[in-house]
GROMACS .gro file of C-alpha atoms in nm:
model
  105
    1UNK     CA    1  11.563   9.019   9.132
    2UNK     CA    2  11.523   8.643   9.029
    3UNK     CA    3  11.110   8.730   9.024
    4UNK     CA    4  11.138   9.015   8.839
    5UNK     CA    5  11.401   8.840   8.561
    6UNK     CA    6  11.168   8.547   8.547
    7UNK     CA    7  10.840   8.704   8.394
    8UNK     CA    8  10.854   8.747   8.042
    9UNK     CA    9  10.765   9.121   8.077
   10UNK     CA   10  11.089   9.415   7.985
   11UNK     CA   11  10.898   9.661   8.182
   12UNK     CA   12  10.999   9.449   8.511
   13UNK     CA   13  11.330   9.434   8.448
   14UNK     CA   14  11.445   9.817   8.640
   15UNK     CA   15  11.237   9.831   8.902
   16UNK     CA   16  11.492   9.757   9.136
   17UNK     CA   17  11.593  10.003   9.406
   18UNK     CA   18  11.437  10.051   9.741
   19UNK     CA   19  11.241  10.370   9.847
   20UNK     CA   20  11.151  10.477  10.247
   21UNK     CA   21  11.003  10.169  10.451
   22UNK     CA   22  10.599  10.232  10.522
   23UNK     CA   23  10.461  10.073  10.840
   24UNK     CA   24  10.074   9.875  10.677
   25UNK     CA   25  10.024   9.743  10.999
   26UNK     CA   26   9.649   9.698  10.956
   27UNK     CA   27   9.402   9.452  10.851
   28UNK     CA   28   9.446   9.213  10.601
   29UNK     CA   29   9.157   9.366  10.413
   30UNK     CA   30   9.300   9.695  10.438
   31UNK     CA   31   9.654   9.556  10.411
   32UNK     CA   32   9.573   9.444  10.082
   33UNK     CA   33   9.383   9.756   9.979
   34UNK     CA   34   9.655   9.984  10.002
   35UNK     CA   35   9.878   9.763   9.890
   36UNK     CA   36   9.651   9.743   9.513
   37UNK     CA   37   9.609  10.123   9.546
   38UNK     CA   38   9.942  10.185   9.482
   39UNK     CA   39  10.135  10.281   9.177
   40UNK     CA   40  10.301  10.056   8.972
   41UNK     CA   41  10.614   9.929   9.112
   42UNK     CA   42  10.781   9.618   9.326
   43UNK     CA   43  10.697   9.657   9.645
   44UNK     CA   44  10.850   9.385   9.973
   45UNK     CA   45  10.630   9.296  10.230
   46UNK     CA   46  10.805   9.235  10.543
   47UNK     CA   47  10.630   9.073  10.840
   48UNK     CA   48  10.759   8.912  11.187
   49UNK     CA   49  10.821   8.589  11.000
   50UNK     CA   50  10.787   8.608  10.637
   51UNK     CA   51  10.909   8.820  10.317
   52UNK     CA   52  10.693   8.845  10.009
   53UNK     CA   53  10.677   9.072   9.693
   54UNK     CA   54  10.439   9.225   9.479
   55UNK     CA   55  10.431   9.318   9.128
   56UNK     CA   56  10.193   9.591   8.959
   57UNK     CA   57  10.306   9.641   8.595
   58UNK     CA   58   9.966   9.810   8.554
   59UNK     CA   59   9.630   9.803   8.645
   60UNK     CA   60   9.547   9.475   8.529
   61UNK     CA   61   9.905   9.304   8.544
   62UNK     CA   62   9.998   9.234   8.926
   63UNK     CA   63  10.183   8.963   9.087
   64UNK     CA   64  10.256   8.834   9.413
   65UNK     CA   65  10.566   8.625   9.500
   66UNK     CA   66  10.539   8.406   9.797
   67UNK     CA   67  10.897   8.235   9.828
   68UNK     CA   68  10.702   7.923   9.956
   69UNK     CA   69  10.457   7.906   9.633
   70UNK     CA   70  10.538   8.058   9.384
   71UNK     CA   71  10.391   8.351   9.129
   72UNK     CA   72  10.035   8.453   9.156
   73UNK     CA   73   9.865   8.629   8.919
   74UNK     CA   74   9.670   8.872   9.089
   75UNK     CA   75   9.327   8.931   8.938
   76UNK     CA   76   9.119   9.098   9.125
   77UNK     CA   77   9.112   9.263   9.447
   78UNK     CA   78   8.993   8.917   9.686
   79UNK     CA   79   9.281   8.699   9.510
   80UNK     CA   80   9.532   8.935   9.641
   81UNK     CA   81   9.356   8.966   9.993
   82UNK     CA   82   9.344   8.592   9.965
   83UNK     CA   83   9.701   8.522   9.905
   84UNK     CA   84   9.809   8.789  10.195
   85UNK     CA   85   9.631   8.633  10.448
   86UNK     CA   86   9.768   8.260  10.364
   87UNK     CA   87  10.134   8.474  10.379
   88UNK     CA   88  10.029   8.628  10.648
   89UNK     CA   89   9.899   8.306  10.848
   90UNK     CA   90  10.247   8.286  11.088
   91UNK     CA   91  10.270   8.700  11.154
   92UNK     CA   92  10.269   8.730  11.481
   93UNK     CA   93  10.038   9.042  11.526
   94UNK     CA   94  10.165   9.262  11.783
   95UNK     CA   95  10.449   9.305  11.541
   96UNK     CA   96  10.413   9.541  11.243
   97UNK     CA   97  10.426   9.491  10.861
   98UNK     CA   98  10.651   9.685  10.655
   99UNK     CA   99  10.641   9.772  10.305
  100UNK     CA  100  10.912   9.849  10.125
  101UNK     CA  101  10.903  10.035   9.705
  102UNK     CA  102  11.143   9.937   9.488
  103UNK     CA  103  11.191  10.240   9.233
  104UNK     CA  104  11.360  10.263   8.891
  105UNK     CA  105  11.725  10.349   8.902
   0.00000   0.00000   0.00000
């Protein structure tokens, strides 16, 4: 909530309750493929050991908060595969990732 109250954007502000739980368990490449592909929305990424969330406002406005960094703006499709595998570094990969929407109330 703190993310989504900190960007200077309205649209953000209801995107806040959570949808069914997906299992990405895949590459990171893929990982963050399917993550990009989908619709605008806040979406958690759960792994064994770390919790991050990303942002699509739209096709061209996507963020990813990493509780350790920060904000990224994500601008293309290798910064976001980029930042997933840094917060992905300390998964521990026999264990799955789980994505979780956030929808509008």
């Amino acid at each position: 909530a703190s993310l989504l109250h900190s960007l200077p954007l309205e649209e953000a502000y209801n995107l806040l309750k959570l949808r069914v739980r997906e299992d990405d368990a895949k590459t990171d490449a893929q990982l963050a493929a399917s993550i990009q592909a989908k619709s605008p929305g806040v979406y958690g990424i759960y792994t064994s050991s770390h919790h991050v969330l990303y942002v699509k406002l739209d096709g061209l406005r996507q963020y990813l908060f990493d509780p350790y960094i920060g904000v990224i703006t994500v601008s293309s499709p290798d910064l976001l595969k980029t930042a997933l595998e840094n917060s992905l570094a300390s998964h521990d990969r026999s264990k799955k990732i789980l994505v979780d929407q956030y929808t509008p109330r």
